[in-house]
Coordinates of C-alpha atoms and ligand atoms in Angstrom, one line a residue:
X1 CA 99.1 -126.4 -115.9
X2 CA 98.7 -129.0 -113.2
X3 CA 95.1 -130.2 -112.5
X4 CA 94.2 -132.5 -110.2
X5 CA 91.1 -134.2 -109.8
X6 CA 89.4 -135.6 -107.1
X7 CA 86.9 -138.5 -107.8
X8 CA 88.1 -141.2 -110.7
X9 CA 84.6 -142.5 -111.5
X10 CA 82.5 -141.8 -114.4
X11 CA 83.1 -137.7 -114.3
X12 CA 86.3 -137.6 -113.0
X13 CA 87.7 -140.0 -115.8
X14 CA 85.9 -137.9 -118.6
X15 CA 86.9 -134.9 -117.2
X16 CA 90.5 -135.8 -117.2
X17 CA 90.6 -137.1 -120.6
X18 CA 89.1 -133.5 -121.5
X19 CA 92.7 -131.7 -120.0
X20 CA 94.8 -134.7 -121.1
X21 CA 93.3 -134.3 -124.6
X22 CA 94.4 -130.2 -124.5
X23 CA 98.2 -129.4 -124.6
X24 CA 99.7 -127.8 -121.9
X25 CA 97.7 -129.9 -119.3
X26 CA 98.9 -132.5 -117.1
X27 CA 96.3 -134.5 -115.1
X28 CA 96.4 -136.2 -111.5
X29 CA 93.6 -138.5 -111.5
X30 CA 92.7 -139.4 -107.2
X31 CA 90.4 -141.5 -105.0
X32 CA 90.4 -143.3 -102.2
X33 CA 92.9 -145.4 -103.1
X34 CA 95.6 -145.9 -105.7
X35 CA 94.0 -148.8 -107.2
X36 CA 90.8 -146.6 -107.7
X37 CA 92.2 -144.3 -109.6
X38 CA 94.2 -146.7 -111.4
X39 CA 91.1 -148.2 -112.3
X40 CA 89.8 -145.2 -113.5
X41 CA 92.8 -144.7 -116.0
X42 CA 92.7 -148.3 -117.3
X43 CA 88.7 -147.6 -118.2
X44 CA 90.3 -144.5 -120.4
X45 CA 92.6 -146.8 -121.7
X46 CA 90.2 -149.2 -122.9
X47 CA 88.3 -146.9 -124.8
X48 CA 91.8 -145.9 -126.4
X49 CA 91.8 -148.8 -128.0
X50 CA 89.1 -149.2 -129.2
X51 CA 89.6 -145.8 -130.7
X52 CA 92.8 -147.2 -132.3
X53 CA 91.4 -150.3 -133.2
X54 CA 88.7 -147.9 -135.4
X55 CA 91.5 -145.9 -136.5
X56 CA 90.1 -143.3 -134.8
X57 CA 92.9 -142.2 -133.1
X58 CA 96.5 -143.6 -133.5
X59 CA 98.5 -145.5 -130.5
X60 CA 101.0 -142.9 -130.2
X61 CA 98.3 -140.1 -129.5
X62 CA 96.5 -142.9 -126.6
X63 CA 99.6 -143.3 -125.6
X64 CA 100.8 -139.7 -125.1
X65 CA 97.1 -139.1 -123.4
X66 CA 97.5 -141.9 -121.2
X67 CA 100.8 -140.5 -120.0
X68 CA 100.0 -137.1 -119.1
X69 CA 97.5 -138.7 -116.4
X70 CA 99.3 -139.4 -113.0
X71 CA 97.2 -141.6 -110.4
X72 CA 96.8 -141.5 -106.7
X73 CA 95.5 -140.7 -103.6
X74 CA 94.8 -136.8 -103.6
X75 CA 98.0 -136.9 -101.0
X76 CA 100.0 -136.0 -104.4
X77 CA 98.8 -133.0 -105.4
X78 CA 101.2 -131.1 -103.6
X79 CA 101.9 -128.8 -106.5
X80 CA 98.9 -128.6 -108.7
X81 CA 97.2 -125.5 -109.9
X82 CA 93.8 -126.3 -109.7
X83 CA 91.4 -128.9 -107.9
X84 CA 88.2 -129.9 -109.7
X85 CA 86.8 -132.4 -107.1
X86 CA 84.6 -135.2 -109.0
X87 CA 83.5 -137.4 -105.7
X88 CA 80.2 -138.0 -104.4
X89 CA 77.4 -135.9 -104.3
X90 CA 77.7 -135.7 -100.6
X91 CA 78.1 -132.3 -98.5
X92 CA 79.8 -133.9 -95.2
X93 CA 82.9 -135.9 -98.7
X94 CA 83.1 -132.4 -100.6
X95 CA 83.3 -130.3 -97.2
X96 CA 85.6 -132.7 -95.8
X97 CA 87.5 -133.4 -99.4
X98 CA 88.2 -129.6 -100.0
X99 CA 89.1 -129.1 -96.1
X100 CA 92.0 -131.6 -96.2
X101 CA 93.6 -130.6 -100.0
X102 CA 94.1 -127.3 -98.4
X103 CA 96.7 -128.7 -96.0
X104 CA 98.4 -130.5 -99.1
X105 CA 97.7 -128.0 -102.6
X106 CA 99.5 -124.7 -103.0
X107 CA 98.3 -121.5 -101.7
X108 CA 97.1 -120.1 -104.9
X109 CA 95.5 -123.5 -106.2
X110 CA 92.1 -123.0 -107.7
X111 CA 89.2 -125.1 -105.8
X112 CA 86.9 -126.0 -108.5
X113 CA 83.6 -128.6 -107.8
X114 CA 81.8 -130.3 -110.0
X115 CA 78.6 -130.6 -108.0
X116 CA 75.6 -131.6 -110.1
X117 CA 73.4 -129.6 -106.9
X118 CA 74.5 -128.6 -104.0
X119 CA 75.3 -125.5 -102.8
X120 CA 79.1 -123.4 -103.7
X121 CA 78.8 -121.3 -100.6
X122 CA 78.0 -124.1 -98.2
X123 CA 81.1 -126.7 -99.6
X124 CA 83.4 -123.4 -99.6
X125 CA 82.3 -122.0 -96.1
X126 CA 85.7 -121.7 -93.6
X127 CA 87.8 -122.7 -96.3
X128 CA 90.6 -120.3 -96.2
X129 CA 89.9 -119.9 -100.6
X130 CA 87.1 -119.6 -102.9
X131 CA 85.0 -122.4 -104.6
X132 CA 83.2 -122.3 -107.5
X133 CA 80.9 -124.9 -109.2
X134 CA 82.7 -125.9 -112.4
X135 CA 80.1 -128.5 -114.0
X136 CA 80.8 -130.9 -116.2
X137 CA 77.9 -133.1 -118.2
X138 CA 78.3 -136.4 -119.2
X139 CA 80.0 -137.5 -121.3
X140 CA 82.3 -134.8 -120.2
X141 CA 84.9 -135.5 -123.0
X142 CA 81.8 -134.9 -125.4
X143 CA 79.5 -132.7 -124.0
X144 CA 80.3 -128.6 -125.2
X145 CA 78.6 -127.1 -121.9
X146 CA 80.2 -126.1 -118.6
X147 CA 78.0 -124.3 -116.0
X148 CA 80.5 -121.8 -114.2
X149 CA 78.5 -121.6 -110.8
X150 CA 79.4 -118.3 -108.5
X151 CA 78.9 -118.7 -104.8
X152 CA 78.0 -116.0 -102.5
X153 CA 81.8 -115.7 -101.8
X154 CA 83.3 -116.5 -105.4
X155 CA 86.1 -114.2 -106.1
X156 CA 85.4 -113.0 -110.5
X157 CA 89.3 -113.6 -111.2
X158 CA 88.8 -117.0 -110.5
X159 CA 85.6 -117.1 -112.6
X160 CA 87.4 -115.5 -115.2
X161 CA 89.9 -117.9 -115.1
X162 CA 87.8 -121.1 -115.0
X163 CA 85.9 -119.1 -118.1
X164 CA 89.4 -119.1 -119.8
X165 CA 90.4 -122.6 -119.2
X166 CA 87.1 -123.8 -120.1
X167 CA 87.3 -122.1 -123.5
X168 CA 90.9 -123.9 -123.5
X169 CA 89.6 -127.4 -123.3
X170 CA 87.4 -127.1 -125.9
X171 CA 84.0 -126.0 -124.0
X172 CA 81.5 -123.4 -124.3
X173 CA 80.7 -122.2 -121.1
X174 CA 77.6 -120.3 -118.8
X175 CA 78.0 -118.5 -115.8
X176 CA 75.0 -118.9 -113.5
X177 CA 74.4 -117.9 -109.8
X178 CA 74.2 -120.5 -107.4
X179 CA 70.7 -122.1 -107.2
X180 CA 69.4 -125.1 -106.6
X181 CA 69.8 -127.7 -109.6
X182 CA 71.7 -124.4 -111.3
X183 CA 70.1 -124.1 -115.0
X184 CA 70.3 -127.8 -116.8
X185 CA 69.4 -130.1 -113.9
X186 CA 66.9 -127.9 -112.1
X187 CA 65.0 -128.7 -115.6
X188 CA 66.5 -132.0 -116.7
X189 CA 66.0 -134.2 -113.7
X190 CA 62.8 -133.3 -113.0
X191 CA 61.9 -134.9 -116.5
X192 CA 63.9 -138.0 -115.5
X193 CA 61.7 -138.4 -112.8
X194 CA 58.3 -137.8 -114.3
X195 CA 59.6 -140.1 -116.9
X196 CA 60.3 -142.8 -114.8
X197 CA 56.5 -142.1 -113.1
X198 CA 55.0 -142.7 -116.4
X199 CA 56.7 -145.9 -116.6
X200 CA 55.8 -146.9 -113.1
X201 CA 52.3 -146.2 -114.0
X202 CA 52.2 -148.4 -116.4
X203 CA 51.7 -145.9 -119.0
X204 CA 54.4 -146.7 -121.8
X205 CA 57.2 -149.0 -122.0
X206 CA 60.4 -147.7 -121.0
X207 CA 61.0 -148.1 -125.2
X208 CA 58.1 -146.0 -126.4
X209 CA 58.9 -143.5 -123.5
X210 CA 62.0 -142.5 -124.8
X211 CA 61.0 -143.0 -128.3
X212 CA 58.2 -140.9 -127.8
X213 CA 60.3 -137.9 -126.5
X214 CA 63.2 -138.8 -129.1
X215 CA 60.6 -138.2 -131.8
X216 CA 58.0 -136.2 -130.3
X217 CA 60.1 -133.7 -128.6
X218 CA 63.4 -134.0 -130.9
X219 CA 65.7 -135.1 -127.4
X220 CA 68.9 -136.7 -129.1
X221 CA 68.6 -139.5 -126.4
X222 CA 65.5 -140.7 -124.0
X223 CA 65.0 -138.9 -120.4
X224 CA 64.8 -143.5 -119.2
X225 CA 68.6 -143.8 -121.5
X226 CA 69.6 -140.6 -119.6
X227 CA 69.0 -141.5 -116.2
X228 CA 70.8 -144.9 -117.1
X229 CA 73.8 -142.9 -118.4
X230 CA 74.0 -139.8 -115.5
X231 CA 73.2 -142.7 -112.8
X232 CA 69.5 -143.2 -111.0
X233 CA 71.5 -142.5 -107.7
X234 CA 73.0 -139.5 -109.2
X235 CA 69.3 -138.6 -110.5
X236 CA 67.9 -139.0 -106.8
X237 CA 70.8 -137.4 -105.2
X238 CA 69.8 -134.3 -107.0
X239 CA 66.2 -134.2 -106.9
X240 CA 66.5 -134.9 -102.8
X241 CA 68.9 -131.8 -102.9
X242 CA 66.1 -129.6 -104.8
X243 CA 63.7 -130.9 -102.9
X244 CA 65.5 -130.1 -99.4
X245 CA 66.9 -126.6 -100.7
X246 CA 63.4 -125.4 -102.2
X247 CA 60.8 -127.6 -99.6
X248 CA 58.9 -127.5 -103.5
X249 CA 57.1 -130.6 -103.7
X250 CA 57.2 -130.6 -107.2
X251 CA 61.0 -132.1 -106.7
X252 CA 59.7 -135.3 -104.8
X253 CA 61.8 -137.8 -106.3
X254 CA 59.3 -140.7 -107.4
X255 CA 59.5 -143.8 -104.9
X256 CA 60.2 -146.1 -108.3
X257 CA 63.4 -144.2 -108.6
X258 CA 64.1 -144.7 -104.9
X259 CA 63.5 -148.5 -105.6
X260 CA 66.1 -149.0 -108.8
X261 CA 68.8 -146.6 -106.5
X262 CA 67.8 -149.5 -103.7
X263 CA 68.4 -152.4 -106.0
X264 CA 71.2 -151.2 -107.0
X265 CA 70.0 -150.8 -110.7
X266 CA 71.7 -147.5 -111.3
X267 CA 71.9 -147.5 -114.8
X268 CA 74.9 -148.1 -117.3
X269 CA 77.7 -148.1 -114.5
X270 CA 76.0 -151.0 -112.9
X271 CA 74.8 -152.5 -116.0
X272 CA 71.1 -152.1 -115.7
X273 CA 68.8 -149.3 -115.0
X274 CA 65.8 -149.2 -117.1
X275 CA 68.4 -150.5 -119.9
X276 CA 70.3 -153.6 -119.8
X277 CA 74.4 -152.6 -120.3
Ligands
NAD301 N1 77.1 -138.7 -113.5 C1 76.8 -137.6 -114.1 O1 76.2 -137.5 -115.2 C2 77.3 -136.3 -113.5 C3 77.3 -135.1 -114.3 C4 77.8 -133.9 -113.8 C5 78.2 -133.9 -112.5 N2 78.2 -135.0 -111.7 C6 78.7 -134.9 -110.4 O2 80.1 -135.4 -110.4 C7 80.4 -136.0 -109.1 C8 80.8 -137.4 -109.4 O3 79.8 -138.1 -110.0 P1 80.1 -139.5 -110.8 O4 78.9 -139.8 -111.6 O5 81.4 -139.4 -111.5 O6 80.2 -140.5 -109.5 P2 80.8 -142.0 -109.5 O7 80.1 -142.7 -108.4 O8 80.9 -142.6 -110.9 O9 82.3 -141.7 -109.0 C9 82.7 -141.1 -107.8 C10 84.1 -141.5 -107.5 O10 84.5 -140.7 -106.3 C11 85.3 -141.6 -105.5 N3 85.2 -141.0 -104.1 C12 84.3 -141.1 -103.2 N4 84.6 -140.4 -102.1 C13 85.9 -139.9 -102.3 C14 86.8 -139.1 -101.6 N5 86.5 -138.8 -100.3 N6 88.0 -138.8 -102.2 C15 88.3 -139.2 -103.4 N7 87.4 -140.0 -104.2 C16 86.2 -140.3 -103.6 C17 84.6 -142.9 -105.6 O11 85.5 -144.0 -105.2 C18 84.3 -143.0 -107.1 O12 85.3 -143.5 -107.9 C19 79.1 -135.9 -108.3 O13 79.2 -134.7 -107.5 C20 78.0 -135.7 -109.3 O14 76.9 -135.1 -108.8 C21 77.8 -136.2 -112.2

């Protein structure tokens, strides 16, 4: 099965490790330009070797993995099977994204987003096919969950068949209706951002803050560590969504978040959020 996906930053790359990982799969890794999505493969690369260097994986597996993972411009995926589109969080680049690959991807492709917030129906509305939230979490190749997200129009073959592949790769998958934040964010960034209140307050280092919920609340990794690792712009795109969709001020993202996005301190891809990288 063909896949392409659309996006070669930090989800796209995982998520087409994932497929290249699972027999059967071939990837075709896009962005805006070639070079991006070369860029994007030579990141995967790099961790390939250091995989091999461990002896955690030998160079003839990297090597097969590597190969199974074409790079573009989304211009060649003229005969893939299924989109999963990985760009911005941005409704005008997914409308926009989707709109175009129907003028290039089979008729019966699959159009799959992996939207951390905004809404199915609104990306697939007059698209001549369904789309239907297929998210990913970070670090995609490690992370077990997939939230299957049904739109208003969502067609349940396709769900079913996103279920199935899921299972395929390796994931344990939810279907959830459509709803602002879906399950896991609607209750994960909300914690980011009170988090990252504490520590503007003064209260706690951003240290003891994640130690404190690492040890105080059992959280495998601190809700500062995770907003370095999903991205502070990532973390306000989503609260901004929630907060738009529900008019709730409860999602008001805190204006210290809105100052690291503004710095560009966005975490780990940049180097520095409330980590150094
Ligand atoms: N970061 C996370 O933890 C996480 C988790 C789950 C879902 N998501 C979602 O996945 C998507 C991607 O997030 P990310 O963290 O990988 O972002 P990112 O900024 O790391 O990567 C985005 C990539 O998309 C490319 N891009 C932008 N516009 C494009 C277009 N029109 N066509 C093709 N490529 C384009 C950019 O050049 C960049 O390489 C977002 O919708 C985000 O909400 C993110």
């Amino acid at each position: 099965m063909k896949i392409g996906i659309i996006g070669a930053g930090t989800m796209g790359v995982g998520i087409a490790q994932v497929f290249a990982e699972t027999a059967g799969y071939e990837v075709y890794l896009c962005d805006l330009t070639e070079e991006f999505a070369q860029k994007g493969k030579d990141r995967l690369a790099k961790t390939y070797e250091k995989l091999v260097a461990k002896g955690r994986m030998t160079a003839e597996i990297a090597e097969e993995n590597l190969a199974s993972i074409r790079t573009g411009t989304k211009e060649i995926c003229t005969d893939v099977d299924m989109i999963i589109e990985a760009a911005l969080e941005n409704m005008e680049i997914k409308k926009q994204t989707f709109k175009e690959l129907q003028a290039i991807v089979p008729a019966n492709c699959i159009f799959a987003t992996n939207t951390s917030s905004l809404s199915i129906t609104e990306i697939c509305a007059g698209l001549d096919r369904t789309v239907t939230g297929m998210h990913f979490f970070n670090p995609a190749n490690k992370m077990k969950l997939i939230e299957i997200i049904a739109g208003l129009n969502s067609n349940d073959d396709v769900i079913e068949k996103i279920r199935s592949i899921s299972v395929e790769i390796g994931k344990d998958p939810v279907i959830v209706e459509e709803a602002p934040g879906f399950v896991v964010n609607r209750l994960l960034i909300p914690m980011i951002n009170e988090a990252i209140g504490i520590f503007a307050e003064g209260v706690a280092s951003a240290e003891d803050i994640d130690k404190a919920m690492k040890l105080g609340a059992n959280h495998p990794i601190g809700p500062l560590a995770l907003g370095d690792l999903i991205g502070l712009d990532v973390c306000l795109a989503i609260m901004n969504i929630m907060l738009t969709e529900t008019g709730d001020s409860k999602y008001r993202p805190h204006t210290y978040l809105k100052k690291m996005v503004r710095c560009g301190r966005l975490g780990a891809k940049t180097g520095e959020g409330f980590f150094k990288y």
